[in-house]
Short mmCIF file of C-alpha atoms and ligand atoms in Angstrom, two decimals:
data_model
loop_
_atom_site.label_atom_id
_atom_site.label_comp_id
_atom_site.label_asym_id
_atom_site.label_seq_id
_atom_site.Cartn_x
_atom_site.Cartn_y
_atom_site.Cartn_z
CA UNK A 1494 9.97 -7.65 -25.35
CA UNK A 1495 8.49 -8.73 -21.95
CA UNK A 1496 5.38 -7.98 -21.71
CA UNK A 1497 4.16 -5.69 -18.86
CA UNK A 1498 7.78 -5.92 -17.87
CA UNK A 1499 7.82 -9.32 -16.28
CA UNK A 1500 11.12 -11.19 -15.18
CA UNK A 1501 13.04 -7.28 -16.21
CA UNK A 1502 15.77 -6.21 -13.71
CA UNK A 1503 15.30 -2.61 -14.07
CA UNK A 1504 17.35 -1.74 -10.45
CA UNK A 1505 19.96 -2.78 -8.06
CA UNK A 1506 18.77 -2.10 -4.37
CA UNK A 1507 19.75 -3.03 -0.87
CA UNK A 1508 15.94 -2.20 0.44
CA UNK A 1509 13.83 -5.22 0.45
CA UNK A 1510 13.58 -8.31 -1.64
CA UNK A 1511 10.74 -10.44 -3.25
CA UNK A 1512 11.40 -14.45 -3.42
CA UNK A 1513 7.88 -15.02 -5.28
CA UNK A 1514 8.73 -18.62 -5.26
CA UNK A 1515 9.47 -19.50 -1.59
CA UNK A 1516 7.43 -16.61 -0.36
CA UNK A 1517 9.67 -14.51 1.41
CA UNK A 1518 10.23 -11.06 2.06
CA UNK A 1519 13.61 -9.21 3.15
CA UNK A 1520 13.47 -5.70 4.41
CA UNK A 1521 16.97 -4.37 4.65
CA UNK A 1522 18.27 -7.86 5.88
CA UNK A 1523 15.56 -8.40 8.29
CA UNK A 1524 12.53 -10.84 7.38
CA UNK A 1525 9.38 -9.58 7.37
CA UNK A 1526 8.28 -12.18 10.56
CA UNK A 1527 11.34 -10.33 12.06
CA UNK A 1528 9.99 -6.73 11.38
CA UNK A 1529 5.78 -6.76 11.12
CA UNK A 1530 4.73 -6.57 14.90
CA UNK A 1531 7.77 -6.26 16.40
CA UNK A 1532 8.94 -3.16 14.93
CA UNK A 1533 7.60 0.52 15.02
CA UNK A 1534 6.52 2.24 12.13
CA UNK A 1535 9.66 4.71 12.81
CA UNK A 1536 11.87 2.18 13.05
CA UNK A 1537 11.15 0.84 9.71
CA UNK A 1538 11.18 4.02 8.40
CA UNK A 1539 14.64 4.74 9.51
CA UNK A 1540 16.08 1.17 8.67
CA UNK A 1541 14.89 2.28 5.13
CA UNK A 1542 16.27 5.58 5.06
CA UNK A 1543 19.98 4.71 7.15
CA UNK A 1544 22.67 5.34 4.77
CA UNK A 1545 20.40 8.19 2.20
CA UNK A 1546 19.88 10.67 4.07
CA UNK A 1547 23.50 12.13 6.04
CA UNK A 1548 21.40 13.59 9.47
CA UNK A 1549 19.00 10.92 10.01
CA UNK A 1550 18.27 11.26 13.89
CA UNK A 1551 18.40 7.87 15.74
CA UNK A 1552 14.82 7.79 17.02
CA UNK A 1553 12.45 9.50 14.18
CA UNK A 1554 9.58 9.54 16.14
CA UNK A 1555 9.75 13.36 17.78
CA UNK A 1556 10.47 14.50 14.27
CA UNK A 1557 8.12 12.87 12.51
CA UNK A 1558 5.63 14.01 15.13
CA UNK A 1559 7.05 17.90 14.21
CA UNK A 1560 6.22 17.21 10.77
CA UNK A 1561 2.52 15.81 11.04
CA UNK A 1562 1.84 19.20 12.66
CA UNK A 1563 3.23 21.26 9.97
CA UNK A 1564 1.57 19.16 7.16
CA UNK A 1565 -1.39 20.18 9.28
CA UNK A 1566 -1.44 23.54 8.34
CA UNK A 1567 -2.46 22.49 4.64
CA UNK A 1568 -5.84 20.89 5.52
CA UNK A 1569 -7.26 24.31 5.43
CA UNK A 1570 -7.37 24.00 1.84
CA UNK A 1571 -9.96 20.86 2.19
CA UNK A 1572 -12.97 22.92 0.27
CA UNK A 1573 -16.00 21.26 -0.94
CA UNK A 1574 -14.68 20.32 -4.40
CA UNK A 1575 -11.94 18.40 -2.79
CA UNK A 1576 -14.42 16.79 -0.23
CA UNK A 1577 -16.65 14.86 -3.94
CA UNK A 1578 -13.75 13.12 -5.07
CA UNK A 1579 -12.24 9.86 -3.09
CA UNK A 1580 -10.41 9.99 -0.47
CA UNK A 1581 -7.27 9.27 -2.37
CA UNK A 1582 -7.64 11.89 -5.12
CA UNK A 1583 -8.35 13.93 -2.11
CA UNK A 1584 -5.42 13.47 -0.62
CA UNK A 1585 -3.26 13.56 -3.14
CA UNK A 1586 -3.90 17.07 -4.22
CA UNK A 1587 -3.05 18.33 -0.24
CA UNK A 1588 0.31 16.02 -0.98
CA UNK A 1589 0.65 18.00 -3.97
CA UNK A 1590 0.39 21.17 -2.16
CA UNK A 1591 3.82 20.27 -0.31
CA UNK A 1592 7.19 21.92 -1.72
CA UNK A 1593 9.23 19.51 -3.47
CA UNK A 1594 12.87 18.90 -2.34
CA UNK A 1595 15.17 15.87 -1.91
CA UNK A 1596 16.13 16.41 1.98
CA UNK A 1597 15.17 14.66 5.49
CA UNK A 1598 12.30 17.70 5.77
CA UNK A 1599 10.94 17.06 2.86
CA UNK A 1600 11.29 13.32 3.75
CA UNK A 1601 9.29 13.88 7.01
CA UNK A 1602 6.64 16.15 5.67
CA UNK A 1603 5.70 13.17 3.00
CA UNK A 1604 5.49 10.49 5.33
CA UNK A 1605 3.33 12.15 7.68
CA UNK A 1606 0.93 13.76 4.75
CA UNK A 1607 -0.90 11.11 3.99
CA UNK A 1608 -1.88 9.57 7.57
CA UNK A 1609 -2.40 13.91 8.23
CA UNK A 1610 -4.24 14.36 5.30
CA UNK A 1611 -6.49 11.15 5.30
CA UNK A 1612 -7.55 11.02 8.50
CA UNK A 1613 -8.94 15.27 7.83
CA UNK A 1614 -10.57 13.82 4.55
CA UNK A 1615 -12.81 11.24 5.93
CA UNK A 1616 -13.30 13.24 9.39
CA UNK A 1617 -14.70 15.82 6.78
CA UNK A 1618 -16.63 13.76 4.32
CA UNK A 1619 -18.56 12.58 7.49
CA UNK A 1620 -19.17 16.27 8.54
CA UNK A 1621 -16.57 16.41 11.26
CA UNK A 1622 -13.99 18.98 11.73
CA UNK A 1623 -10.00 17.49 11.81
CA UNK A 1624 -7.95 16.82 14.65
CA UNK A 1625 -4.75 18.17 15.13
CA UNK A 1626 -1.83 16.35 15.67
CA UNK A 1627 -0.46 15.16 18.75
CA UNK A 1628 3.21 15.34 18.06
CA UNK A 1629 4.17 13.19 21.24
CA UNK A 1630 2.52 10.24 19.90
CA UNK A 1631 3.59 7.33 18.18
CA UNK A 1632 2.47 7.67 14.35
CA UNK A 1633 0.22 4.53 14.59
CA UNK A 1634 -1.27 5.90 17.78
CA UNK A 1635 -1.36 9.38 16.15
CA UNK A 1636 -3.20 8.53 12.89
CA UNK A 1637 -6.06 6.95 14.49
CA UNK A 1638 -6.12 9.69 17.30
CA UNK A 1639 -6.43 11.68 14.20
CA UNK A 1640 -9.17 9.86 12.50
CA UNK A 1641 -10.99 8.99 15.71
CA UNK A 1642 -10.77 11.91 17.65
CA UNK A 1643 -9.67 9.90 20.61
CA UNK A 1644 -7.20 7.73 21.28
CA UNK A 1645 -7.53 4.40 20.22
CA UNK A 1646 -6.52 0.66 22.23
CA UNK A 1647 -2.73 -0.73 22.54
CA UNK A 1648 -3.63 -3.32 20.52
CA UNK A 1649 -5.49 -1.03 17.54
CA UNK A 1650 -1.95 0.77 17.74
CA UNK A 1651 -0.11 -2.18 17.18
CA UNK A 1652 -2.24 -3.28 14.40
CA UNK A 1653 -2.33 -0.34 12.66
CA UNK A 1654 1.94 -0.14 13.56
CA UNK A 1655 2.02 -3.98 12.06
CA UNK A 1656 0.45 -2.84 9.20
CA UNK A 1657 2.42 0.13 8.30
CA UNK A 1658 5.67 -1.72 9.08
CA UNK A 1659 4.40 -4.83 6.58
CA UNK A 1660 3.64 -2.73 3.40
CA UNK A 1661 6.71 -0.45 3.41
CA UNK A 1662 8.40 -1.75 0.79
CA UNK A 1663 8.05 -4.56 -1.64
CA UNK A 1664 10.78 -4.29 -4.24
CA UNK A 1665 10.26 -2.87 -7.66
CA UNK A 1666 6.53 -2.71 -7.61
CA UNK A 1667 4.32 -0.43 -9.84
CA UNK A 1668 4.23 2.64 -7.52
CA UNK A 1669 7.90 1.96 -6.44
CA UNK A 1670 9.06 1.82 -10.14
CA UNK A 1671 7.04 4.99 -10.81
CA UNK A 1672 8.31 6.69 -8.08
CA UNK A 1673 12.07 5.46 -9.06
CA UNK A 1674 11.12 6.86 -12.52
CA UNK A 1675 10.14 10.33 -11.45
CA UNK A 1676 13.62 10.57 -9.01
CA UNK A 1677 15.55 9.54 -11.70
CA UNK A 1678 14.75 13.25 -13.36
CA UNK A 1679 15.37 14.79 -10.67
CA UNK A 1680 12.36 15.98 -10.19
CA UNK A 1681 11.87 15.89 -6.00
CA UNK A 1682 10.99 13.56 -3.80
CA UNK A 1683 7.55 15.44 -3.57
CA UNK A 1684 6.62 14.52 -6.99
CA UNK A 1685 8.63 10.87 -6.83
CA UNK A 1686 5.89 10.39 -3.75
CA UNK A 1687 2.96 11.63 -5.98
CA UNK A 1688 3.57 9.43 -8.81
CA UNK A 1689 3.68 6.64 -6.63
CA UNK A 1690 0.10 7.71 -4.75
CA UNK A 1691 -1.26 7.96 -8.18
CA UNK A 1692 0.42 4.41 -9.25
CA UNK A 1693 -1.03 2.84 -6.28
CA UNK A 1694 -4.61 3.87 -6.50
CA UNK A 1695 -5.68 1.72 -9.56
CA UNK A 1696 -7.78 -1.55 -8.64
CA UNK A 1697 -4.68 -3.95 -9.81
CA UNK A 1698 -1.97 -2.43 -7.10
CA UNK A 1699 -3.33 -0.75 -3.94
CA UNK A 1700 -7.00 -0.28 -5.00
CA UNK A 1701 -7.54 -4.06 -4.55
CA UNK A 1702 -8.53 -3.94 -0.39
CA UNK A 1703 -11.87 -1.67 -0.87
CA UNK A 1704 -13.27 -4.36 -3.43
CA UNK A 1705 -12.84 -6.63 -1.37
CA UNK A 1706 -15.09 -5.51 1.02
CA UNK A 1707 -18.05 -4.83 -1.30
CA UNK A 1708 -17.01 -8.94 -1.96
CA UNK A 1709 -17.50 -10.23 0.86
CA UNK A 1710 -20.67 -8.34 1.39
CA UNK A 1711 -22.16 -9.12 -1.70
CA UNK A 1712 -21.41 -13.02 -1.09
CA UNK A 1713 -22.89 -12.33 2.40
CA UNK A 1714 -22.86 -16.17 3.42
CA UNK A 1715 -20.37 -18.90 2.75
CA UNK A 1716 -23.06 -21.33 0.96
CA UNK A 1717 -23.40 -17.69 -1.44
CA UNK A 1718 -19.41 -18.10 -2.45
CA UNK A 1719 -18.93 -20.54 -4.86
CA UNK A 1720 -22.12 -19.10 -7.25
CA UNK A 1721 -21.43 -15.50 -6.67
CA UNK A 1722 -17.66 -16.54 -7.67
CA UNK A 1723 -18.08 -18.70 -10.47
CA UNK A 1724 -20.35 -15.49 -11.88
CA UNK A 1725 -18.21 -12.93 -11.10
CA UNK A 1726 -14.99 -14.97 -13.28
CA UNK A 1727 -17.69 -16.05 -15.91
CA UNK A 1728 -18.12 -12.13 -16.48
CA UNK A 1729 -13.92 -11.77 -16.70
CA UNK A 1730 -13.87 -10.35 -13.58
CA UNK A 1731 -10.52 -10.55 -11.40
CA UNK A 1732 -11.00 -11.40 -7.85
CA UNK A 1733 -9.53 -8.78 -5.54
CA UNK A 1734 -6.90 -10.18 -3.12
CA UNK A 1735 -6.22 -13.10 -5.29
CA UNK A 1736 -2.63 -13.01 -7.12
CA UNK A 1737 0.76 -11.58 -7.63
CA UNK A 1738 3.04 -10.35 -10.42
CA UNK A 1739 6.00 -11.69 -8.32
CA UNK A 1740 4.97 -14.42 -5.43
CA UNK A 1741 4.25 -18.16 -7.37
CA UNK A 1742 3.14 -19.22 -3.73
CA UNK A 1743 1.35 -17.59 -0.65
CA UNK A 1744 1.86 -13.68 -0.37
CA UNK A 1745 4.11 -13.75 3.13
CA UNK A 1746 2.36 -10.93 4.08
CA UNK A 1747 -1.39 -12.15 3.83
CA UNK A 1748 0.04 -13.88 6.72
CA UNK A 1749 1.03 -10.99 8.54
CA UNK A 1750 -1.86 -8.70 8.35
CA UNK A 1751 -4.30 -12.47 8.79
CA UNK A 1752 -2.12 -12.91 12.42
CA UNK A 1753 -2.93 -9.08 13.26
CA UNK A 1754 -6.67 -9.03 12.40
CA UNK A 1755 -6.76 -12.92 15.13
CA UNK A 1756 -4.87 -10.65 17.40
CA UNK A 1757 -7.20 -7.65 17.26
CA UNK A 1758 -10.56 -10.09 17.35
CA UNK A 1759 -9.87 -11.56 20.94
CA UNK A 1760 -11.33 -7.54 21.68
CA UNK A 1761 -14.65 -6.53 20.06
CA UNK A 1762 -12.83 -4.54 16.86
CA UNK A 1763 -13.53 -7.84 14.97
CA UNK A 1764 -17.44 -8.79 14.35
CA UNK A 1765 -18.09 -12.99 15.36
CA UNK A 1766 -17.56 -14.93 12.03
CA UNK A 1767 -15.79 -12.04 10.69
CA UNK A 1768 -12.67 -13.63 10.10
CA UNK A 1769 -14.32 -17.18 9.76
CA UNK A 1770 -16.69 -16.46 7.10
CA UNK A 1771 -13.45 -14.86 5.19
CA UNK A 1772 -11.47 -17.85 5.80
CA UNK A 1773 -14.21 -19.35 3.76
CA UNK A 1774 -14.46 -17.31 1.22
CA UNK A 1775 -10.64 -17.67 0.63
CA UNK A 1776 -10.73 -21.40 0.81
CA UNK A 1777 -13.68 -21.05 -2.44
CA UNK A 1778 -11.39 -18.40 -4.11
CA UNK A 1779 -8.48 -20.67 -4.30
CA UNK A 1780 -10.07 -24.15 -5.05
CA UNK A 1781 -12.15 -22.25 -7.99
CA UNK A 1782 -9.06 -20.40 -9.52
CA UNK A 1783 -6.87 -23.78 -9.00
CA UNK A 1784 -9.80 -25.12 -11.23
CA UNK A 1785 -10.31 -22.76 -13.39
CA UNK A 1786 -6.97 -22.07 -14.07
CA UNK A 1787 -4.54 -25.03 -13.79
CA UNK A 1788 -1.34 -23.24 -15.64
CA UNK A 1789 -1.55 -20.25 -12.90
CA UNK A 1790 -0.52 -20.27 -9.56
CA UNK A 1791 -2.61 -18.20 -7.99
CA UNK A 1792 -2.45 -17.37 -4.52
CA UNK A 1793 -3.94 -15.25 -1.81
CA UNK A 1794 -1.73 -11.58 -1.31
CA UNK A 1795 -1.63 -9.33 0.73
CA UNK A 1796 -5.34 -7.14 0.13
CA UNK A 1797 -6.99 -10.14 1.33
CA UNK A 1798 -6.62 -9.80 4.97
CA UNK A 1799 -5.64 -5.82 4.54
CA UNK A 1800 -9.52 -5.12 3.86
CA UNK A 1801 -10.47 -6.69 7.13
CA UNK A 1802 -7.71 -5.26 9.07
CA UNK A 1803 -8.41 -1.59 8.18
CA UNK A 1804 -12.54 -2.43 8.32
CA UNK A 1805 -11.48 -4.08 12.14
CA UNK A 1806 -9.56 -0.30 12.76
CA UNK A 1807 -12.91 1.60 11.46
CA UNK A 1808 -11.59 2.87 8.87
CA UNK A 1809 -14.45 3.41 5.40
CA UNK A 1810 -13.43 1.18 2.53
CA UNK A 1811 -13.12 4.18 0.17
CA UNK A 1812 -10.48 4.94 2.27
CA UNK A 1813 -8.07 2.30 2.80
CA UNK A 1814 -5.91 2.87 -0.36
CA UNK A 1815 -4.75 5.87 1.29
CA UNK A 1816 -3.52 4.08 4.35
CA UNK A 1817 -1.41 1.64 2.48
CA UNK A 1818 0.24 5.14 1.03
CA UNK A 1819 0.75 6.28 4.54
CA UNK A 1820 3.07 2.98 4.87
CA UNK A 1821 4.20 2.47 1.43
CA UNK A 1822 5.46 6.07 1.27
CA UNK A 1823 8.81 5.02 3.48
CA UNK A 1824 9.87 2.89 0.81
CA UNK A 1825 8.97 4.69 -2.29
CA UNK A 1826 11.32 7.38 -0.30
CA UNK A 1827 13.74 5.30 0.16
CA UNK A 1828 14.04 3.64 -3.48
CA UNK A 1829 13.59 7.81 -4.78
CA UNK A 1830 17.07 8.71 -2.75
CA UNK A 1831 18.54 5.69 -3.99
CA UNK A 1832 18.09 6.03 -7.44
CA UNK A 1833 19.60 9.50 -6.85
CA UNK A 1834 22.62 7.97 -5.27
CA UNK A 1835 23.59 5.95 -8.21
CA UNK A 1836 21.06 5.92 -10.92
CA UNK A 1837 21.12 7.22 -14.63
CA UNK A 1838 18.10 8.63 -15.99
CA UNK A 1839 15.46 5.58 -16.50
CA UNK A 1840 14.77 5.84 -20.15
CA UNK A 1841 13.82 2.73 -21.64
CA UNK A 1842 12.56 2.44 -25.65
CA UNK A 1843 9.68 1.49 -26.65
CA UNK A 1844 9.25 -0.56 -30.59
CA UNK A 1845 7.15 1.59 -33.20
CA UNK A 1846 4.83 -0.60 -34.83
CA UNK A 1847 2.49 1.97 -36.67
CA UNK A 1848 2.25 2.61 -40.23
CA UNK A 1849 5.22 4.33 -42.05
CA UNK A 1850 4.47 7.39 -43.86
CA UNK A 1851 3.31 7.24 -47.27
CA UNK A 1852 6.26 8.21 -50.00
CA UNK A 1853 4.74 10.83 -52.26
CA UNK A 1854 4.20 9.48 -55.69
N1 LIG B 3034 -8.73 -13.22 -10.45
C1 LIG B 3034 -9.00 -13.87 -11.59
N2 LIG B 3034 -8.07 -14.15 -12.53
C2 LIG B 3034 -6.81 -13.73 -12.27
C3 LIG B 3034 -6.47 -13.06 -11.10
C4 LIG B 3034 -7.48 -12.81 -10.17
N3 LIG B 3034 -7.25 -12.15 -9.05
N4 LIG B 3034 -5.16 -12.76 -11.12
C5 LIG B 3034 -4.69 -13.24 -12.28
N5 LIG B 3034 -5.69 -13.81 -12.98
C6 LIG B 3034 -5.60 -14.42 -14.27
C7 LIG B 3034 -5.67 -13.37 -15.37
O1 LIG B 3034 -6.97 -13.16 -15.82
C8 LIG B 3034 -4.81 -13.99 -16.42
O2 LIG B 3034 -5.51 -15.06 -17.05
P1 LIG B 3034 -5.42 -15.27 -18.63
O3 LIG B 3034 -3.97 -15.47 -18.93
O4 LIG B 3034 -6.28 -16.46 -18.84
O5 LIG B 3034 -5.96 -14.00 -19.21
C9 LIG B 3034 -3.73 -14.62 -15.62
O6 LIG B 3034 -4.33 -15.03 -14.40
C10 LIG B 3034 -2.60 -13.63 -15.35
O7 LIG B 3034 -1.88 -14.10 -14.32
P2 LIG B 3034 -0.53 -13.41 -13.88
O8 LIG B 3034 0.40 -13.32 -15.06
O9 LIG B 3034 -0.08 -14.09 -12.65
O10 LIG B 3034 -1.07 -11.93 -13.48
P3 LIG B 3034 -0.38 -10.53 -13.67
O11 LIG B 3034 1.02 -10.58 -13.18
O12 LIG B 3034 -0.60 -10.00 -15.01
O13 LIG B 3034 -1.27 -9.67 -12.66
C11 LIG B 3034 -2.24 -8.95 -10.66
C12 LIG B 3034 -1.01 -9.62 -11.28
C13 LIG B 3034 -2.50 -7.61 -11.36
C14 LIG B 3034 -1.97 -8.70 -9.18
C15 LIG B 3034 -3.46 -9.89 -10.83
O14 LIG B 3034 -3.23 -11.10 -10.16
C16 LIG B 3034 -4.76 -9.25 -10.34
O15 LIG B 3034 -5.40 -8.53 -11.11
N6 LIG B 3034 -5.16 -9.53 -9.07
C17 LIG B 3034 -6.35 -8.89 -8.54
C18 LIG B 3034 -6.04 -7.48 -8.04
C19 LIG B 3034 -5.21 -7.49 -6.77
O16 LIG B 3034 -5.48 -8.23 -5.85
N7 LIG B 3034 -4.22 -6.60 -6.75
C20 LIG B 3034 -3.33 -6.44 -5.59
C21 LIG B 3034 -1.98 -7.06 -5.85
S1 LIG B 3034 -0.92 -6.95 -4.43
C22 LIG B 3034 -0.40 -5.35 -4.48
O17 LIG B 3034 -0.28 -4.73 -5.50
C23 LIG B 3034 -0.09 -4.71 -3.20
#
């Protein structure tokens, strides 16, 4: 048995590929230098979805736009009890209020729920009321319209756009599998996309960027890092940001999100140091883990630099989970109609090794 799965084939896909030892990334043939600020969010979307769904419009954008303003209609059900829990919990129960279904609409209302749907939650855990859609923007542009209430810079847009595009898909990860799992029942791609919202939230997967920010407030100055994390790995704590089931090197994509937070600091999204002063803190991370832990390669992924992209965009820590679902869910999509192409039911065993029952005497 493998344990935690590791080094298990479980699917055959054509969406994106993981080399975890040279570092690479392929997205439906195209690298991930060739697709993260280059590309729209649509676009990705619908180089994901070409061949799974049969009346996938060439441009997605005015559709996708249609369907952020239905998905609208459901944040009247954002009542108080809703607005205590996190952000993602939050919006995972409006996801959940979304008919399940394995076609394009269904396709389009998911992918524009959670940008919808987290943008309403934190405008209303700060008191403000949500912004409808524009359906004539770009999503990027859209989302932080949404969460801003005006729009926001080109080069915010692009971020954000380089973001989305990035995280879209990553092979069999944990919410991808779970998602996979769920299709193969034929359950809906509503309740593929849920499972893979509620994979994604835990601290290992997508929960990691938030942490990170409390981090590197907490170390506060660069002379601070090498106590604080020496303390924090004495207690058995795992630094957030820091390694990868898959990648034996540099997460490509750390790289990716690092280049769009440079681009976005030559405005005034990015505080002075910012990015300096994490730099530093990386540089301690890695020469302490190297040290402490010879036999691992441990490497920087791609949380690192999300956390100070989505602080640079304004968005609250407790929040940024949910915008790594607003790009993820394209490829958890995308890996849901695939399994229903071709896949059997995913049904793996498990080994019993509890007590037998006791033979009457
Ligand atoms: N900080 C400290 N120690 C670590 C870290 C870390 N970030 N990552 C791995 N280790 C240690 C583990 O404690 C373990 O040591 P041990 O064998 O002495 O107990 C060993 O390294 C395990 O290494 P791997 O087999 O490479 O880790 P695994 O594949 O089980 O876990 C994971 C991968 C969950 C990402 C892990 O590296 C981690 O917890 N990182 C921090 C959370 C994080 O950043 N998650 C985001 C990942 S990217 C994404 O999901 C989008």
């Amino acid at each position: 048995m493998s344990d935690g799965l590791e080094g298990v084939v479980a699917a055959d896909t054509v969406l994106s590929e993981v080399d975890g030892q040279a570092g690479r990334l392929i997205i439906r043939g195209r690298s991930l230098e060739q697709l993260a600020g280059r590309v729209s969010f649509e676009e990705v979307a619908r180089l994901l979805w070409e061949g799974f769904f049969d009346d996938l419009p060439d441009d997605l954008a005015p559709a996708l736009g249609a369907a952020r303003l239905e998905v609208f209609a459901e944040v009247s059900a954002l009542d108080t009890g809703l607005l205590d829990r996190t952000p993602i919990e939050a919006m995972r129960a409006l996801t959940a209020r979304l008919a399940d279904g394995d076609d394009l609409a269904v396709a389009l209302r998911l992918t524009a729920a959670p940008a919808v749907f987290t943008a309403a939650v934190v405008r209303a855990q700060a008191g403000e009321a949500p912004v409808r859609p524009d359906p004539a923007l770009g999503h990027a542009a859209d989302t932080l319209r949404m969460l801003r209430g005006k729009l926001a810079s080109p080069a915010e847009v692009a971020a954000l756009d380089s973001y989305l595009v990035t995280v879209s898909d990553h092979g069999l990860n944990a919410s991808t599998f779970a998602a996979r799992v769920i299709a193969s029942t034929r359950a809906g791609l509503t309740s593929a996309v849920l499972g893979g919202i509620s994979a994604l939230k835990g601290p290992l997967h997508g929960g990691a960027p938030g942490p990170i920010i409390d981090m590197l407030d907490a170390i506060g100055r660069p002379e601070n890092a090498r106590a604080w994390i020496e303390a924090a790995l004495d207690r058995g704590d795992r630094l957030m940001g820091f390694g990868h089931r898959i990648y034996r090197v540099r997460d490509p994509r750390a790289d990716a999100m690092k280049l769009a937070v440079r681009r976005l600091s030559q405005g005034s999204n990015v505080a002075p140091g910012r990015l300096a002063f994490a730099e530093a803190v990386e540089a301690s991370v890695l020469a302490i883990l190297k040290d402490r832990k010879p036999d691992r390669a441990l490497d920087t992924n791609v949380e690192f630099y999300t956390a100070l992209l989505l602080e640079a965009l304004a968005y609250p820590p407790s929040a940024f989970t949910c915008v790594f679902a607003s790009g993820r869910v394209v490829g958890w999509i995308a890996h849901a109609r695939e399994q229903l192409a071709g896949g059997r039911l995913i049904r793996p065993q498990s080994r019993y090794v509890g007590p037998q029952p006791r033979i009457a005497a």
